[in-house]
mmCIF file of C-alpha atoms and ligand atoms in Angstrom:
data_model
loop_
_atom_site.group_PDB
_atom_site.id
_atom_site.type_symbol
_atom_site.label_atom_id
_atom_site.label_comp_id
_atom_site.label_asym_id
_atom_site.label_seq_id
_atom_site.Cartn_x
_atom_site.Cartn_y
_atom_site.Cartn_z
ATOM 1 C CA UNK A 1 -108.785 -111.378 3.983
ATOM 2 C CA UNK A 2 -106.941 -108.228 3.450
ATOM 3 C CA UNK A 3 -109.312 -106.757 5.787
ATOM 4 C CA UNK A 4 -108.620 -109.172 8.673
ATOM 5 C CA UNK A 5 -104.943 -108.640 8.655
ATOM 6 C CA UNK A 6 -105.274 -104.797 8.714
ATOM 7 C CA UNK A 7 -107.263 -104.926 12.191
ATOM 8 C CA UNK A 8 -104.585 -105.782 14.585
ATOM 9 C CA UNK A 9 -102.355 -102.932 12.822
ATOM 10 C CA UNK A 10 -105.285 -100.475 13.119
ATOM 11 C CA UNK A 11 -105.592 -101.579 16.680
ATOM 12 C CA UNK A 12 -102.094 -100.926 17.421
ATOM 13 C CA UNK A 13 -102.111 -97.595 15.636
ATOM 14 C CA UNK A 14 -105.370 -96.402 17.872
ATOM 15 C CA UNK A 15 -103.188 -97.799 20.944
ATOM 16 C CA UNK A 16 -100.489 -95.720 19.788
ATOM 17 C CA UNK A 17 -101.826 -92.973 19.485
ATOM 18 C CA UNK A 18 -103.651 -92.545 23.130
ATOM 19 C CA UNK A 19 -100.521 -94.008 24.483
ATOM 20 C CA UNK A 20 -98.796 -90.507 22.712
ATOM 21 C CA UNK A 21 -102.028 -88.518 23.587
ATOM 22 C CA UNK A 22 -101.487 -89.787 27.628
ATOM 23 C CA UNK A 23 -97.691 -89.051 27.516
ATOM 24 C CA UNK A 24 -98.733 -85.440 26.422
ATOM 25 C CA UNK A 25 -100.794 -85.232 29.348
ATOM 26 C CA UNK A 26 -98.198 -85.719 31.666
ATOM 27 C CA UNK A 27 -95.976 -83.203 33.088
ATOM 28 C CA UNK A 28 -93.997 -81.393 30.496
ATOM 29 C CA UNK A 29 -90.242 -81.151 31.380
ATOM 30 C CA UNK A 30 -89.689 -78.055 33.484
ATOM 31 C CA UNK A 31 -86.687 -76.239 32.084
ATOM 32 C CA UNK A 32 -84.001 -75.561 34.836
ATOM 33 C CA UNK A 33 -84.083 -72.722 37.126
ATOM 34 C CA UNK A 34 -82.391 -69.565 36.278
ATOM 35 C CA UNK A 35 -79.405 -68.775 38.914
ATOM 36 C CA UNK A 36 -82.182 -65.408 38.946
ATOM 37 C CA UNK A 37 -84.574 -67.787 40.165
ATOM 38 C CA UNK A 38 -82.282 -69.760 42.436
ATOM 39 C CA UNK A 39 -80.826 -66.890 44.086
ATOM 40 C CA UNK A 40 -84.109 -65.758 44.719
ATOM 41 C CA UNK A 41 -85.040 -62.956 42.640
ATOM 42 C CA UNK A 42 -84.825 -59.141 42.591
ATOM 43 C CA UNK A 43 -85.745 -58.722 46.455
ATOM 44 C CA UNK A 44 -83.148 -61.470 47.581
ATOM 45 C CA UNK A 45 -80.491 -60.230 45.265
ATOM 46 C CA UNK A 46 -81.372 -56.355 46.530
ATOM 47 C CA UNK A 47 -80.550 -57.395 50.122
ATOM 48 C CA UNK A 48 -76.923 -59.193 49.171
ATOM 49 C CA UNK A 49 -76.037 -56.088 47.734
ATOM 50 C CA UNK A 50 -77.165 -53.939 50.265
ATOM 51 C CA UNK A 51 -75.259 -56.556 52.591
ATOM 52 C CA UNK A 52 -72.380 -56.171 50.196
ATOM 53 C CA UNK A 53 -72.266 -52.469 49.685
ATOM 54 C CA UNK A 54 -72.402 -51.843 53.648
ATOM 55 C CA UNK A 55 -69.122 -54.300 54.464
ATOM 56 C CA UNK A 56 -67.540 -52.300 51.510
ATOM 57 C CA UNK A 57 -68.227 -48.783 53.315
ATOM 58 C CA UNK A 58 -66.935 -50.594 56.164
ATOM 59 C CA UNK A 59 -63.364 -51.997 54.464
ATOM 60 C CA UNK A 60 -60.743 -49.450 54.996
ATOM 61 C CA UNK A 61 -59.284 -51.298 51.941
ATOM 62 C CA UNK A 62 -61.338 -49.682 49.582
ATOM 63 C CA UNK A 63 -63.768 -47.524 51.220
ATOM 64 C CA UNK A 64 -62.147 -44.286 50.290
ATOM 65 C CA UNK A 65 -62.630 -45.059 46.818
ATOM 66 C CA UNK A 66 -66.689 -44.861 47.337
ATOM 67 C CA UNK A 67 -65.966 -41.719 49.447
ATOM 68 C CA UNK A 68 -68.063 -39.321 46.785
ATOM 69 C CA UNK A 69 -70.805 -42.441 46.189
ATOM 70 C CA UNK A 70 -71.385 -42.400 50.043
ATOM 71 C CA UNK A 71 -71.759 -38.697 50.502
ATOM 72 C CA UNK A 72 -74.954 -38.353 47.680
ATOM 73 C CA UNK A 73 -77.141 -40.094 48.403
ATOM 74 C CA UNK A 74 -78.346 -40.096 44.550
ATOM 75 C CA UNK A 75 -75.106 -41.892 43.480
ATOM 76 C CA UNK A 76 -75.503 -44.452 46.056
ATOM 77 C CA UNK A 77 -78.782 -45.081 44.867
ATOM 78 C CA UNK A 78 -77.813 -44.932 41.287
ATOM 79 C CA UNK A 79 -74.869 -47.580 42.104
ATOM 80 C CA UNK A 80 -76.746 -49.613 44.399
ATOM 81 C CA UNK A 81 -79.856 -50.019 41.252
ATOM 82 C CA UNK A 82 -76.888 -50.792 38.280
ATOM 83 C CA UNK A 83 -75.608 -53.627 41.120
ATOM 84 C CA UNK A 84 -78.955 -55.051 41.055
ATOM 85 C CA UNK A 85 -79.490 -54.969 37.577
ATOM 86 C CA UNK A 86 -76.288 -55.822 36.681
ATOM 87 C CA UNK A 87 -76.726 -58.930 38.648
ATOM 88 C CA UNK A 88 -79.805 -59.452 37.628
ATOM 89 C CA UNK A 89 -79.812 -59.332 33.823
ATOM 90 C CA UNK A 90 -76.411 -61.365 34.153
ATOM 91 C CA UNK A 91 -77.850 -64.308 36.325
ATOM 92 C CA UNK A 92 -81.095 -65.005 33.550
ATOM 93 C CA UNK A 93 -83.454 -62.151 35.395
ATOM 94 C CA UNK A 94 -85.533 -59.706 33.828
ATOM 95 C CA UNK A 95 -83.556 -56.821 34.514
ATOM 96 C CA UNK A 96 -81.883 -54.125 31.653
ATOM 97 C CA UNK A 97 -78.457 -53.429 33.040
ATOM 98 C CA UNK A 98 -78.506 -49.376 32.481
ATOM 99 C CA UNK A 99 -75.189 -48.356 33.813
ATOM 100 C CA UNK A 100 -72.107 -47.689 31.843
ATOM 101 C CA UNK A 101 -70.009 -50.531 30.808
ATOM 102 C CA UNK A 102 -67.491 -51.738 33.159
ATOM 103 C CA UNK A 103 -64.439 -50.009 31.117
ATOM 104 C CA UNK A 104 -66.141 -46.858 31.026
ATOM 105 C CA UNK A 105 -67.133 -46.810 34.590
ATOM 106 C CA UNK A 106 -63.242 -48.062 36.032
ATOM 107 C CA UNK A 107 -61.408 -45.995 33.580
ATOM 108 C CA UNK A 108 -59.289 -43.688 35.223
ATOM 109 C CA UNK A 109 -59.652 -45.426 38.555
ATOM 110 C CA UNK A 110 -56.212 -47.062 38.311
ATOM 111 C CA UNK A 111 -58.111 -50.151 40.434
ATOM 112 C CA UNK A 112 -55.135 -52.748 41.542
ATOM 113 C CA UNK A 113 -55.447 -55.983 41.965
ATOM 114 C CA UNK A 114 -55.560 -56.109 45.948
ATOM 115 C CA UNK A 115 -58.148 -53.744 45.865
ATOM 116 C CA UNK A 116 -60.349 -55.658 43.348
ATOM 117 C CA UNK A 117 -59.695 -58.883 45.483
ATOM 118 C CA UNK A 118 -60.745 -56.700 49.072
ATOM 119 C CA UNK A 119 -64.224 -56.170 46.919
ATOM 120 C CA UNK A 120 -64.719 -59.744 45.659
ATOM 121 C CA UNK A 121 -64.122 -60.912 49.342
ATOM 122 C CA UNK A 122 -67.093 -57.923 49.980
ATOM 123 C CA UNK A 123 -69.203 -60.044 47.942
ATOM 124 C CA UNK A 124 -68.492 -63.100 49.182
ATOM 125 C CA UNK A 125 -69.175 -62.356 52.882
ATOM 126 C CA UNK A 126 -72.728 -60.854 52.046
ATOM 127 C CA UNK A 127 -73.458 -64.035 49.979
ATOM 128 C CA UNK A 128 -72.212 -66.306 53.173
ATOM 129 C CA UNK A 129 -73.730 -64.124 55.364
ATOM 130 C CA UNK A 130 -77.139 -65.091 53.637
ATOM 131 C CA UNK A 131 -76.236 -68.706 53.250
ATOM 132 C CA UNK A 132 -76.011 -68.402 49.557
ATOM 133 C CA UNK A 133 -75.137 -71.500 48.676
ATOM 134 C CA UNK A 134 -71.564 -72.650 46.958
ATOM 135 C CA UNK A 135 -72.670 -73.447 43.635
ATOM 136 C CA UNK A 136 -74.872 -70.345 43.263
ATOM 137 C CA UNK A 137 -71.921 -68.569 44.344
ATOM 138 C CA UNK A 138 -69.005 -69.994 42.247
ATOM 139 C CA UNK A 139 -71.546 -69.113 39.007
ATOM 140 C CA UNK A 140 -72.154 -66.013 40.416
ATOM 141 C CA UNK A 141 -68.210 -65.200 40.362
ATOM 142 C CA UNK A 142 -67.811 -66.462 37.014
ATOM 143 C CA UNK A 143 -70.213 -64.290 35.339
ATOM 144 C CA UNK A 144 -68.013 -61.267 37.631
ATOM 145 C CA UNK A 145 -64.660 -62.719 37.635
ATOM 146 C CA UNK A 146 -64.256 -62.221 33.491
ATOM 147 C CA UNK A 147 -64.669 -58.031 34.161
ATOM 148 C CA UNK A 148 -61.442 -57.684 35.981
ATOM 149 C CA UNK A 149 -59.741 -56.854 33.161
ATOM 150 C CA UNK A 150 -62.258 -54.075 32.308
ATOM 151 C CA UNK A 151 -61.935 -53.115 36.171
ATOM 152 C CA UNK A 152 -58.347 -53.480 37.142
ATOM 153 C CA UNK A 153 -55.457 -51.321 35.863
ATOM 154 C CA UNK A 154 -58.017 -48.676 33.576
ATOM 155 C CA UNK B 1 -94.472 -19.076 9.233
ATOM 156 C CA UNK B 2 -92.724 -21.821 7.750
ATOM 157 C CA UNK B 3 -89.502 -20.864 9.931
ATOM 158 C CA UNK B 4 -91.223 -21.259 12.841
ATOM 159 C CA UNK B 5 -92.994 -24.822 12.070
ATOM 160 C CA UNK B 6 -89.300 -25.274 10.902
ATOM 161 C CA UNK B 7 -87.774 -24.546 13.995
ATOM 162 C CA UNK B 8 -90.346 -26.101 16.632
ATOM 163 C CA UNK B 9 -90.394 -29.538 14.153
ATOM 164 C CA UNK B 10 -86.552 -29.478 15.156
ATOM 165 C CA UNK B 11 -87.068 -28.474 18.710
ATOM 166 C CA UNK B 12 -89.720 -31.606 18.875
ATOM 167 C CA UNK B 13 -87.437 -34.485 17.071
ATOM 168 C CA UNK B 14 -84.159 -33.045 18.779
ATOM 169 C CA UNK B 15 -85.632 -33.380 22.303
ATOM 170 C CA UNK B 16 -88.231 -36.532 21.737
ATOM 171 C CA UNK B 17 -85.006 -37.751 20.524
ATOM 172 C CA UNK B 18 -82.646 -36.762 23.470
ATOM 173 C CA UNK B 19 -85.531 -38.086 25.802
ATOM 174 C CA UNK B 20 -85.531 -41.520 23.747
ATOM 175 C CA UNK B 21 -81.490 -42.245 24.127
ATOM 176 C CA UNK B 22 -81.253 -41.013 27.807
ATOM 177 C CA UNK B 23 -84.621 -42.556 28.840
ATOM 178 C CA UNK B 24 -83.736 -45.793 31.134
ATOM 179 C CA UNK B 25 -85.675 -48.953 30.800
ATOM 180 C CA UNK B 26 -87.706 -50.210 33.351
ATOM 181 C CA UNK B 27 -86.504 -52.719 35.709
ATOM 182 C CA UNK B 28 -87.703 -54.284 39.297
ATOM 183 C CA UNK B 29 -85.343 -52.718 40.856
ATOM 184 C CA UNK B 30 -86.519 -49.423 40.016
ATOM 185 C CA UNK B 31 -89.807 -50.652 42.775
ATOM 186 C CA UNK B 32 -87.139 -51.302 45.471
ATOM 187 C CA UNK B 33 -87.295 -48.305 48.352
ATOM 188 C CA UNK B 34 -83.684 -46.269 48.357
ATOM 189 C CA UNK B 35 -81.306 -46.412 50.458
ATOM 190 C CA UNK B 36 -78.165 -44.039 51.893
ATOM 191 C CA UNK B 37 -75.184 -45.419 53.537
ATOM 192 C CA UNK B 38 -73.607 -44.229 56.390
ATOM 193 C CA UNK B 39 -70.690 -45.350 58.101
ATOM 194 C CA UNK B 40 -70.092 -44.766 62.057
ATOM 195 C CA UNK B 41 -66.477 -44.801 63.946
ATOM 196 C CA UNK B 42 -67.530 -47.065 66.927
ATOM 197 C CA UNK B 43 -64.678 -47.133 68.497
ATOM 198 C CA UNK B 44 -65.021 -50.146 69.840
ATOM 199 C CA UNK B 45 -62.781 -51.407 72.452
ATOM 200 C CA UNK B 46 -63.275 -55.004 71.495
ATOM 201 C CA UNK B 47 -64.577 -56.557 68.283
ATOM 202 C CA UNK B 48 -66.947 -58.137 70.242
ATOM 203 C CA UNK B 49 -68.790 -54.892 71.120
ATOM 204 C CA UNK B 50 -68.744 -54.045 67.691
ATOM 205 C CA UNK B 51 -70.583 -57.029 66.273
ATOM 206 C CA UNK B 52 -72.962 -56.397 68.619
ATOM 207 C CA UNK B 53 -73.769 -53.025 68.107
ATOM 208 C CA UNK B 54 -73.828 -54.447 64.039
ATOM 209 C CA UNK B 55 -76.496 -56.883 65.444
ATOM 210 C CA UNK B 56 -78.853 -55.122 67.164
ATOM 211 C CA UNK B 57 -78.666 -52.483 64.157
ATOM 212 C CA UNK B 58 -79.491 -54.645 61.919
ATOM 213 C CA UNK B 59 -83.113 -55.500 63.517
ATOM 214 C CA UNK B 60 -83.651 -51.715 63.344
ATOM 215 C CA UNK B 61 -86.445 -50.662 61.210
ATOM 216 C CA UNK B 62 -85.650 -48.966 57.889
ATOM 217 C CA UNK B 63 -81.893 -50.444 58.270
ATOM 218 C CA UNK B 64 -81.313 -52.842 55.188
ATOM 219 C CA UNK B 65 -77.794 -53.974 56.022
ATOM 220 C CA UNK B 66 -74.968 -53.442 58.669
ATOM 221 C CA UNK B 67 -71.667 -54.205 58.469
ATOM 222 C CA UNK B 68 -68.899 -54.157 61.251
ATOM 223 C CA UNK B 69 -65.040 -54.433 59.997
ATOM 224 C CA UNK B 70 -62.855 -54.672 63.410
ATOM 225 C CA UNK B 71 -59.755 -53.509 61.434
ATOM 226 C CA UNK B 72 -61.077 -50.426 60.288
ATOM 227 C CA UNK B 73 -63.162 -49.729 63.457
ATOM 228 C CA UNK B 74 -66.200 -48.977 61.146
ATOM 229 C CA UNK B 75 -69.859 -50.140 61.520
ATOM 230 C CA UNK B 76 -71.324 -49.160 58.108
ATOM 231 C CA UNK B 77 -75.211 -49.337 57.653
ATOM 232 C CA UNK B 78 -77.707 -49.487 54.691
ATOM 233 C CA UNK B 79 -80.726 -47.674 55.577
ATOM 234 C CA UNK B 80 -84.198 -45.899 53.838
ATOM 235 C CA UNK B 81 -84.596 -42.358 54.593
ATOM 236 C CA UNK B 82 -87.132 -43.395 56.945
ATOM 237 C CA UNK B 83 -84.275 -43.174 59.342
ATOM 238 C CA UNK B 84 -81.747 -40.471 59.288
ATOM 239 C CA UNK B 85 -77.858 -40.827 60.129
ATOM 240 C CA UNK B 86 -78.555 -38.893 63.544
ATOM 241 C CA UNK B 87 -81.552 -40.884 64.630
ATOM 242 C CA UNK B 88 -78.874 -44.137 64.079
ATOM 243 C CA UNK B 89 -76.198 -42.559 65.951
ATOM 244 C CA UNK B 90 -78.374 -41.791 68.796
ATOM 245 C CA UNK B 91 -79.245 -45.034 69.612
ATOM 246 C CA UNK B 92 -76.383 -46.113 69.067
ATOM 247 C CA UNK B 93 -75.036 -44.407 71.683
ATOM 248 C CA UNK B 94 -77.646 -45.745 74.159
ATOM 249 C CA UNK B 95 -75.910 -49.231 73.181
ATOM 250 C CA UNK B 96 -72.118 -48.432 73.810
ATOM 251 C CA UNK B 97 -70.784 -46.299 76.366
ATOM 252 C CA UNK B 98 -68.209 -45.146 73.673
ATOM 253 C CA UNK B 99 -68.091 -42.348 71.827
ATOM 254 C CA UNK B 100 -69.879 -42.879 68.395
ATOM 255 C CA UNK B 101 -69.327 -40.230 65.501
ATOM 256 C CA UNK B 102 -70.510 -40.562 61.425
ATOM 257 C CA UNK B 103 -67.083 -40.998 59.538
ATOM 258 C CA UNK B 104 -66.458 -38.415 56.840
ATOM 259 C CA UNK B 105 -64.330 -39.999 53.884
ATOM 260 C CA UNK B 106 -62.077 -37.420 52.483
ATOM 261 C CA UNK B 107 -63.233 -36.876 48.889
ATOM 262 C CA UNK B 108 -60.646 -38.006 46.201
ATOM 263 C CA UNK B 109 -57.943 -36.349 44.725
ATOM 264 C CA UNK B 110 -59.213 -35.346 40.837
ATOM 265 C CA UNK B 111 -61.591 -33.206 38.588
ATOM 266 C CA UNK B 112 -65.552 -34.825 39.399
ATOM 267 C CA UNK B 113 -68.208 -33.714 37.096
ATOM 268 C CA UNK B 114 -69.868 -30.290 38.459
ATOM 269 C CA UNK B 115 -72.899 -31.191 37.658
ATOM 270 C CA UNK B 116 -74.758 -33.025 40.389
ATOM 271 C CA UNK B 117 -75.586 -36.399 39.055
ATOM 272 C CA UNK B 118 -79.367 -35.998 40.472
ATOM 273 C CA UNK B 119 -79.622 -32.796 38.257
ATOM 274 C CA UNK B 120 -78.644 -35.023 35.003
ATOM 275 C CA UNK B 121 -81.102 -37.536 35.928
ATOM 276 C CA UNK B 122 -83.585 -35.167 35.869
ATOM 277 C CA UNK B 123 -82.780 -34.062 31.799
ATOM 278 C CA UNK B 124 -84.727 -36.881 30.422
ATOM 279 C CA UNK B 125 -87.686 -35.744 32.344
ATOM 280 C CA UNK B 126 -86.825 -32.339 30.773
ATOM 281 C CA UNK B 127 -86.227 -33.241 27.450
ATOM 282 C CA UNK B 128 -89.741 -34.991 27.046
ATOM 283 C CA UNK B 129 -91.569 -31.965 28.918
ATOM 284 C CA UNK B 130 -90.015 -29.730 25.985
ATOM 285 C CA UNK B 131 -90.452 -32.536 23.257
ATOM 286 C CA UNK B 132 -94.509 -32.514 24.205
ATOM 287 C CA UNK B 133 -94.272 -28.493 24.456
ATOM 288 C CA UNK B 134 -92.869 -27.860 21.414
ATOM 289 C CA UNK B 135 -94.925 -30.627 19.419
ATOM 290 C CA UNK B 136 -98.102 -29.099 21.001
ATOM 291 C CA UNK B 137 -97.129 -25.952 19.969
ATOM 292 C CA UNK B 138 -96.803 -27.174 16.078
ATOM 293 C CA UNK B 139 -99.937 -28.708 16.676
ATOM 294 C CA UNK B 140 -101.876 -25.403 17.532
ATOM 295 C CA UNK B 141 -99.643 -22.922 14.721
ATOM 296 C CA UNK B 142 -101.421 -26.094 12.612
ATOM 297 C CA UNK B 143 -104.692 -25.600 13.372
ATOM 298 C CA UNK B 144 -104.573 -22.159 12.331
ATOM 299 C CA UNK B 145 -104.795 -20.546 9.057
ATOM 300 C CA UNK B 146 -101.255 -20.735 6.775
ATOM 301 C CA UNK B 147 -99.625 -17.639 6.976
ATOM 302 C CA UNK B 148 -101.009 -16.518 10.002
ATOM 303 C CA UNK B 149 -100.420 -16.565 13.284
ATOM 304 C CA UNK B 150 -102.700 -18.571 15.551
ATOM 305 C CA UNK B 151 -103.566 -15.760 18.276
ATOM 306 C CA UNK B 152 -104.262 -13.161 15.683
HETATM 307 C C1 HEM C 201 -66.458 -57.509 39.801
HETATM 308 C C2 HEM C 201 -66.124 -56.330 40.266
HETATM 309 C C3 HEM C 201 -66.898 -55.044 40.043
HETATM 310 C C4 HEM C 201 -68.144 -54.856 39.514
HETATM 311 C C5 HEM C 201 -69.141 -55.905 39.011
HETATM 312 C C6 HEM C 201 -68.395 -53.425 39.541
HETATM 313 C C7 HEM C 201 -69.559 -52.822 39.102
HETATM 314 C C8 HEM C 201 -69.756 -51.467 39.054
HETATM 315 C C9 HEM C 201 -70.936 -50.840 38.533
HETATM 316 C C10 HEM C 201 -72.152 -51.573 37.964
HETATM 317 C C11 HEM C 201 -70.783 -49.503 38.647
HETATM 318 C C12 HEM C 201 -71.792 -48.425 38.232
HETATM 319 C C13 HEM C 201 -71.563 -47.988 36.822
HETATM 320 C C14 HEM C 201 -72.366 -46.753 36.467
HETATM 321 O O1 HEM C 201 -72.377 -45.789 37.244
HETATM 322 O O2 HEM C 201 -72.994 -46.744 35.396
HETATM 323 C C15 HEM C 201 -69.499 -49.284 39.278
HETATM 324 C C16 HEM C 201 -69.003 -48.049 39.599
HETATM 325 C C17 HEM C 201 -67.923 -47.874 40.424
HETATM 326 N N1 HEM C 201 -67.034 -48.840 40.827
HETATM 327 FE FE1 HEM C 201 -67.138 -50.792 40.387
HETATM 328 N N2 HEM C 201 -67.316 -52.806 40.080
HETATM 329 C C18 HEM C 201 -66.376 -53.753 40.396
HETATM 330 C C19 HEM C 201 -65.151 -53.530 40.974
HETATM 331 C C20 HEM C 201 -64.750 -52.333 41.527
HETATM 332 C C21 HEM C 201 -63.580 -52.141 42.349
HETATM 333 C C22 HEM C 201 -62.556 -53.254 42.700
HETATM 334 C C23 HEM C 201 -63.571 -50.837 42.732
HETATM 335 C C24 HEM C 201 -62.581 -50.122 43.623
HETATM 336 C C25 HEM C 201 -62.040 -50.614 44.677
HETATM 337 C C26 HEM C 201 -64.728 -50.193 42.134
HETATM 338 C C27 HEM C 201 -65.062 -48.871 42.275
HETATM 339 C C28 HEM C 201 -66.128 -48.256 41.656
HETATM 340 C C29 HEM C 201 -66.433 -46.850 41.817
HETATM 341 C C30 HEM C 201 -65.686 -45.845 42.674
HETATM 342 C C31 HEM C 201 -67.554 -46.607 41.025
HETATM 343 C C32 HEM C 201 -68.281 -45.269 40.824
HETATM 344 C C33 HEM C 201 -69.424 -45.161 41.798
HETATM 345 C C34 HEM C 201 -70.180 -43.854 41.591
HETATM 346 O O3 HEM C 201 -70.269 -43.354 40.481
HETATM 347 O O4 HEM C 201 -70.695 -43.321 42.579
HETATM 348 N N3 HEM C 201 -65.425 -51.132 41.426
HETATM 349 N N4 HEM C 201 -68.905 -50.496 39.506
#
């Protein structure tokens, strides 16, 4: 009797138990999309800051300030890499940022506020000008924005 | 003897060690082709014209970026070495019947480090070619008997 009454449990523990097998079969949950990813990796990210660099070399705002990065062509490569990697490593890529922290790299530079600004509005132009879209942006700028103090006024 | 091993064990760990702090990771972007920027007065009489010249630069092979700004009169361009600054200003000038020149920035005001910055890249490289020297040079004093020297 015992016996009888333990069958339909068993059966519902075997049904169970390939109804947890299937499930595992399924797709597992992918896990969102870095902004790395979204933004479209290294390559995609090399040609916003190319983008980027060029309108700053062409701001009269703040161009004078790269005068010495323009003229070597080592520094602009050095400058134009830590972009990338700085971007990079920040947005979830798999990038080492290498340069010098943003302190050490502004101090000295007496940056002001209008010139900081003319460079954010830099970035922005090469992101619209390859249809970045807003919310990529806006989380782009908030990993950035939070340096200004390290930037501005060293 | 000993002074010697002494000496080239601390030449070894000093510049293995030197070569160890300075040495950068690797990243992508290290892959990526270089690129120099140069920045052209147009001299555009309208913006117009100079969003065009910005255009048709920017389909130019080995030019990465270009960038026109009609209130400073620039057109700045990314570009490999494939291309060099005069090549881009000569055709250029086939596109605008004004005059086209490479802007100059006046360098700042203030000390800059004398050292070029490609020469410090270089040190790691340096620092390892000694380190492997130097350890190599242990490893043959080593090999030979105490007390004497290897190439006697
Ligand atoms: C969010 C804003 C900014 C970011 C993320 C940023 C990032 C960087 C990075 C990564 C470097 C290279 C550091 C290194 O050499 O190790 C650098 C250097 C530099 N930055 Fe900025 N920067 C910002 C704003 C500014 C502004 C507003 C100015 C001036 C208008 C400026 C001027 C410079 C200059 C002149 C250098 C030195 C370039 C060279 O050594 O050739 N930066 N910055």
């Amino acid at each position: 009797m015992i016996k009888h009454t333990r069958i339909p449990a068993l059966l519902l523990f075997v049904a169970l138990f390939f109804a947890a097998c299937k499930d595992q079969d399924g797709p597992l949950p992918q896990p969102d999309p870095t902004l790395y990813e979204r933004l479209g990796g290294v390559d995609a990210i090399a040609l916003v800051v190319d983008k980027f660099l060029a309108n700053v070399v062409a701001d009269d705002a703040i161009n004078a300030r790269f005068a010495a990065t323009v003229a070597d062509p080592f520094r602009t490569q050095l400058l134009r890499n830590n972009l990338i990697d700085q971007i990079c490593a920040g947005t979830g890529g798999p990038c080492q940022y290498k340069g010098k922290t943003m302190l050490e790299a502004h101090t000295g530079m007496n940056i002001t506020d209008a010139e900081f600004n003319a460079l954010v509005g830099d970035l922005v132009a090469a992101l619209d000008f390859y249809n970045v879209p807003q919310q990529e942006q806006d989380e782009l700028l908030a990993i950035l924005g939070p340096m200004k103090s390290d930037i501005v006024g060293q | 003897m000993k002074k010697t091993r002494f000496i080239l064990s601390l030449i070894t760990m000093l510049c293995l060690a030197g070569w160890a702090w300075l040495r950068k990771p690797y990243s992508p972007s290290q892959e990526l082709e270089p690129i120099v920027l140069t920045a052209f007065d147009i001299h555009a009489d309208r913006p117009a014209g100079g969003y065009a010249l910005a255009e048709a630069a920017a389909g130019w092979r080995g030019v990465t970026a270009s960038s026109y700004n009609p209130a400073s009169g620039l057109l700045a361009l990314a570009h490999t070495s494939s291309v060099t600054p005069r090549d881009l200003t000569s055709r250029l000038k086939v596109l605008t019947p004004r005059p086209v020149s490479i802007k100059v920035f006046p360098e700042p005001a203030g000390t800059s480090c004398p050292v070029p910055a490609a020469a410090l890249a270089t040190l790691p490289g340096w620092l390892l070619g000694a380190g492997i020297f130097s350890a190599a040079s242990l490893a043959l004093l080593a090999l030979g008997r105490p007390g004497k020297p290897v190439w006697q």
